[in-house]
């Protein structure tokens, strides 16, 4: 696809639509939109606009569609696969002004929000009404709910409460030709034609621009227990994961963290934690509910499983402050790794009983190719984030040989029944690995679907495939 | 699309693929495949085949795709929207020999099944291992799990445990050109390109033929309480529904039944039940879990809500036999209605707090057009099955005027934020009403997607749109 540049005339039309102050061309400000949280990648858009209404988006897309100008839609820029990077230049639409919680419907336990609402702001707003929206990525304090929809984002609580697919009921979306649709209905069940809501979720801004999101909410659990279990080895910790579910308990979070990650959090995030010798890995386990006895019963079952898997020690958080501190360790791990070294993050996901094989294999591949990795993630979902750190690797190896190592990691993931990404998306940096899992037929279908929504290919070009 | 007839030569090729005994052309036997549970509709296929392997299906589809022969795939024929009716003749593929539970993976809490497995057989097989597969349509004793996937079927327990979309992880499917794909991965989370698994779910056999299904399983609740609450009016019962969730309880089933339905069950199904005067409607409410105290606490909360909504009486099932009897009432209601009169069934779904308005409106529309309706369904999901019975209506009115009445019901449904079907699908009999909810853009996208998968339009033609 040959795209065109944004001319002065088109720029004037953008300004007429959204107002002069909502169009950014000054390089210093544009540079804020040239990167997300993916490695150290930088791509400049030609122009950034900050629309505020669905009519703005519709008018902007119509112009770009007619003029063949690439359009990249950006949420908070917390993505880890480069999905929001404007790799073909063109127009970047920032959704930052779509920041209203339009309605929290306590009668139906549903909410309607704009995509630029920060996920944690939304979680807190519904919590105030005794309700739970359980999709809480580690970046919840800064990421936008629209980005979560685009990437099919997860988070710790998905393991008990279901993925974002179970919570997003309906979407208002603008197609590249400017048409506005509601993808489905505000209903808990839907069997009325191909489900476009589900198709939009995880489509990474390549099919349309989401402008409103209707979510399901559920009653909020009132109590929880949080424990941190220590294990001598990664494999011990990983093997305990599937055993907990087999024992009949579904925790509200079941997170894995490697020792190295913990060390870096202690070093970089100033968190006080007594890291004992001989400990190789941790599971952070939360059990929630409305009844203390049931939670304690579940914890007892979990404890039995942990003991049977060489668990060295279990720390029960005994205050809200300690719970917050333990969660902070987990949530800041990505940032600590990043501040410590150049890194690449892979988002492997496998059936959960395959986790011990996965982590063992990752370390073997690392040894073979000479890279260090720090692994952590939503082990209850079989979802392991593999942070490959440059550390002592030569630039030459980092830029060339590493790709073969990542290829081996994904081959292993696929051989275990898994796939390339569980919740980060494919975006820019994972797309080259997609043929490891998917065949030509798959690509033909995906490209066909893209063609149906976006015949000129203007929306987030260069992503996924 | 101009389709071709099945020639003697093509018939011989079918026989060469699946074996002579698996090809049916004798009218008496073919007639078994000429109807499903939709009204009294009958459409004959030219030929029925009963393949047993994915290679059979691939070879059959390749022939039909090249020769432009329409193909309708049939599960157990329990559909209520005519989705399995071969309206264009051609080949009917019966999935009855795809009846193996391939694997119940107790390590990963996953199972792999063929689509011709009866849903209840699967539910029981995993229950024996202490596991739950919670998607249980009323027809679970006869319907196939493949049909459930095709129609995005629900059932009572979806209200607590999530829809079939949350349980189907991966599908093996054959495309019209004979290509075989796995749509996703055997993982609990998935952010690796457009989600073809989700797109196949609810596509009613129009995009591909599902040949294997990988499902998620969860630990099985060990205890439950079942209660039947009686109300003076439909509106009272319906108003209590959303109030239960607002009170913080998620029941494992919350079913609505109108008095008229109960009368017909008593009359036709030989169930003994003391139907008191002044009772207009019922809620069948199940609460399950692993701890009796919690269940009783939840029941107390529910009881408080029921009292506040004019509930006349609550019957607690005091034995497994009584539970089964109450569930039998709910499950046989459709059959009882059907055996009593010619009828049409609409599968409305709305946000649950809109149920009182929906049922009131349905009765008003019935009065206006002179039809009687019997309503029941999964009220906890806002999903109301509206059975319109012919009773005293003239043939003239039934065949002509009724359509306007149904149109009004769907207009009301849509105005309340709902859609045409929550779990039955659109199939043949609802497709004319689709423009009441969906605009031209929607249809263009749907048809475009169909074209990507099935450029010759051979798969289940004449359905959905």
mmCIF file of N, CA and C in Angstrom, chain A residues 99-144:
data_model
loop_
_atom_site.group_PDB
_atom_site.id
_atom_site.type_symbol
_atom_site.label_atom_id
_atom_site.label_comp_id
_atom_site.label_asym_id
_atom_site.label_seq_id
_atom_site.Cartn_x
_atom_site.Cartn_y
_atom_site.Cartn_z
ATOM 1 N N UNK A 99 -12.268 10.553 27.961
ATOM 2 C CA UNK A 99 -11.967 10.098 29.323
ATOM 3 C C UNK A 99 -13.152 10.156 30.278
ATOM 4 N N UNK A 100 -14.340 10.012 29.750
ATOM 5 C CA UNK A 100 -15.530 10.074 30.602
ATOM 6 C C UNK A 100 -16.092 8.673 30.915
ATOM 7 N N UNK A 101 -16.418 8.472 32.179
ATOM 8 C CA UNK A 101 -17.258 7.331 32.544
ATOM 9 C C UNK A 101 -18.685 7.808 32.333
ATOM 10 N N UNK A 102 -19.305 7.339 31.276
ATOM 11 C CA UNK A 102 -20.591 7.907 30.866
ATOM 12 C C UNK A 102 -21.702 7.477 31.809
ATOM 13 N N UNK A 103 -21.650 6.224 32.244
ATOM 14 C CA UNK A 103 -22.767 5.720 33.066
ATOM 15 C C UNK A 103 -22.336 4.469 33.816
ATOM 16 N N UNK A 104 -22.631 4.427 35.105
ATOM 17 C CA UNK A 104 -22.527 3.166 35.841
ATOM 18 C C UNK A 104 -23.954 2.786 36.209
ATOM 19 N N UNK A 105 -24.462 1.786 35.521
ATOM 20 C CA UNK A 105 -25.870 1.408 35.611
ATOM 21 C C UNK A 105 -26.005 0.343 36.705
ATOM 22 N N UNK A 106 -26.397 0.808 37.902
ATOM 23 C CA UNK A 106 -26.472 -0.102 39.048
ATOM 24 C C UNK A 106 -27.672 -1.035 38.980
ATOM 25 N N UNK A 107 -28.630 -0.704 38.141
ATOM 26 C CA UNK A 107 -29.767 -1.605 37.957
ATOM 27 C C UNK A 107 -29.342 -2.851 37.185
ATOM 28 N N UNK A 108 -28.584 -2.625 36.141
ATOM 29 C CA UNK A 108 -28.206 -3.743 35.264
ATOM 30 C C UNK A 108 -26.803 -4.271 35.509
ATOM 31 N N UNK A 109 -26.085 -3.645 36.436
ATOM 32 C CA UNK A 109 -24.669 -3.977 36.642
ATOM 33 C C UNK A 109 -23.905 -3.921 35.309
ATOM 34 N N UNK A 110 -24.022 -2.775 34.689
ATOM 35 C CA UNK A 110 -23.290 -2.496 33.454
ATOM 36 C C UNK A 110 -22.744 -1.077 33.547
ATOM 37 N N UNK A 111 -21.708 -0.810 32.766
ATOM 38 C CA UNK A 111 -21.207 0.559 32.680
ATOM 39 C C UNK A 111 -20.908 0.893 31.227
ATOM 40 N N UNK A 112 -21.008 2.174 30.914
ATOM 41 C CA UNK A 112 -20.612 2.658 29.593
ATOM 42 C C UNK A 112 -19.486 3.663 29.790
ATOM 43 N N UNK A 113 -18.353 3.388 29.175
ATOM 44 C CA UNK A 113 -17.189 4.268 29.364
ATOM 45 C C UNK A 113 -16.567 4.624 28.028
ATOM 46 N N UNK A 114 -15.861 5.721 28.042
ATOM 47 C CA UNK A 114 -15.069 6.087 26.871
ATOM 48 C C UNK A 114 -13.725 5.373 26.954
ATOM 49 N N UNK A 115 -13.092 5.147 25.804
ATOM 50 C CA UNK A 115 -11.883 4.309 25.782
ATOM 51 C C UNK A 115 -10.666 4.946 26.445
ATOM 52 N N UNK A 116 -10.688 6.265 26.654
ATOM 53 C CA UNK A 116 -9.528 6.930 27.245
ATOM 54 C C UNK A 116 -9.574 6.992 28.769
ATOM 55 N N UNK A 117 -10.542 6.294 29.374
ATOM 56 C CA UNK A 117 -10.587 6.237 30.832
ATOM 57 C C UNK A 117 -9.463 5.322 31.323
ATOM 58 N N UNK A 118 -8.727 5.776 32.336
ATOM 59 C CA UNK A 118 -7.675 4.947 32.931
ATOM 60 C C UNK A 118 -8.327 3.765 33.643
ATOM 61 N N UNK A 119 -7.806 2.572 33.392
ATOM 62 C CA UNK A 119 -8.445 1.360 33.887
ATOM 63 C C UNK A 119 -8.685 1.415 35.399
ATOM 64 N N UNK A 120 -7.690 1.870 36.157
ATOM 65 C CA UNK A 120 -7.851 1.904 37.607
ATOM 66 C C UNK A 120 -8.891 2.927 38.058
ATOM 67 N N UNK A 121 -8.996 4.014 37.327
ATOM 68 C CA UNK A 121 -10.027 5.005 37.642
ATOM 69 C C UNK A 121 -11.407 4.358 37.512
ATOM 70 N N UNK A 122 -11.563 3.579 36.469
ATOM 71 C CA UNK A 122 -12.835 2.879 36.260
ATOM 72 C C UNK A 122 -13.060 1.823 37.343
ATOM 73 N N UNK A 123 -12.026 1.042 37.641
ATOM 74 C CA UNK A 123 -12.142 0.013 38.681
ATOM 75 C C UNK A 123 -12.564 0.647 40.008
ATOM 76 N N UNK A 124 -11.936 1.780 40.339
ATOM 77 C CA UNK A 124 -12.263 2.447 41.609
ATOM 78 C C UNK A 124 -13.667 3.035 41.605
ATOM 79 N N UNK A 125 -14.068 3.558 40.458
ATOM 80 C CA UNK A 125 -15.407 4.166 40.374
ATOM 81 C C UNK A 125 -16.501 3.122 40.584
ATOM 82 N N UNK A 126 -16.309 1.945 40.022
ATOM 83 C CA UNK A 126 -17.352 0.913 40.206
ATOM 84 C C UNK A 126 -17.222 0.291 41.598
ATOM 85 N N UNK A 127 -15.999 0.253 42.136
ATOM 86 C CA UNK A 127 -15.800 -0.293 43.492
ATOM 87 C C UNK A 127 -16.558 0.544 44.523
ATOM 88 N N UNK A 128 -16.584 1.856 44.296
ATOM 89 C CA UNK A 128 -17.324 2.737 45.209
ATOM 90 C C UNK A 128 -18.799 2.371 45.288
ATOM 91 N N UNK A 129 -19.286 1.726 44.252
ATOM 92 C CA UNK A 129 -20.688 1.296 44.232
ATOM 93 C C UNK A 129 -20.811 -0.179 44.586
ATOM 94 N N UNK A 130 -19.757 -0.742 45.152
ATOM 95 C CA UNK A 130 -19.801 -2.144 45.582
ATOM 96 C C UNK A 130 -19.673 -3.134 44.438
ATOM 97 N N UNK A 131 -19.131 -2.662 43.312
ATOM 98 C CA UNK A 131 -19.082 -3.525 42.128
ATOM 99 C C UNK A 131 -17.639 -3.802 41.698
ATOM 100 N N UNK A 132 -17.494 -4.853 40.923
ATOM 101 C CA UNK A 132 -16.167 -5.267 40.475
ATOM 102 C C UNK A 132 -16.089 -5.279 38.951
ATOM 103 N N UNK A 133 -15.066 -4.616 38.431
ATOM 104 C CA UNK A 133 -14.636 -4.807 37.053
ATOM 105 C C UNK A 133 -13.247 -5.416 37.182
ATOM 106 N N UNK A 134 -13.103 -6.714 36.878
ATOM 107 C CA UNK A 134 -11.912 -7.439 37.319
ATOM 108 C C UNK A 134 -10.729 -7.444 36.356
ATOM 109 N N UNK A 135 -10.793 -6.706 35.278
ATOM 110 C CA UNK A 135 -9.689 -6.741 34.309
ATOM 111 C C UNK A 135 -8.659 -5.673 34.697
ATOM 112 N N UNK A 136 -7.575 -6.117 35.324
ATOM 113 C CA UNK A 136 -6.648 -5.165 35.936
ATOM 114 C C UNK A 136 -5.194 -5.457 35.574
ATOM 115 N N UNK A 137 -4.778 -5.048 34.370
ATOM 116 C CA UNK A 137 -3.374 -5.230 33.972
ATOM 117 C C UNK A 137 -2.430 -4.563 34.981
ATOM 118 N N UNK A 138 -1.185 -5.015 34.984
ATOM 119 C CA UNK A 138 -0.200 -4.445 35.910
ATOM 120 C C UNK A 138 -0.097 -2.936 35.744
ATOM 121 N N UNK A 139 -0.341 -2.454 34.534
ATOM 122 C CA UNK A 139 -0.256 -1.014 34.254
ATOM 123 C C UNK A 139 -1.571 -0.286 34.522
ATOM 124 N N UNK A 140 -2.443 -0.892 35.344
ATOM 125 C CA UNK A 140 -3.801 -0.342 35.500
ATOM 126 C C UNK A 140 -3.825 1.129 35.921
ATOM 127 N N UNK A 141 -2.787 1.578 36.608
ATOM 128 C CA UNK A 141 -2.748 2.964 37.060
ATOM 129 C C UNK A 141 -2.526 3.972 35.938
ATOM 130 N N UNK A 142 -2.123 3.485 34.761
ATOM 131 C CA UNK A 142 -1.894 4.421 33.665
ATOM 132 C C UNK A 142 -2.537 3.991 32.347
ATOM 133 N N UNK A 143 -2.745 2.692 32.142
ATOM 134 C CA UNK A 143 -3.283 2.250 30.844
ATOM 135 C C UNK A 143 -4.743 2.671 30.686
ATOM 136 N N UNK A 144 -5.198 2.736 29.434
ATOM 137 C CA UNK A 144 -6.586 3.086 29.136
ATOM 138 C C UNK A 144 -7.387 1.812 28.895
#
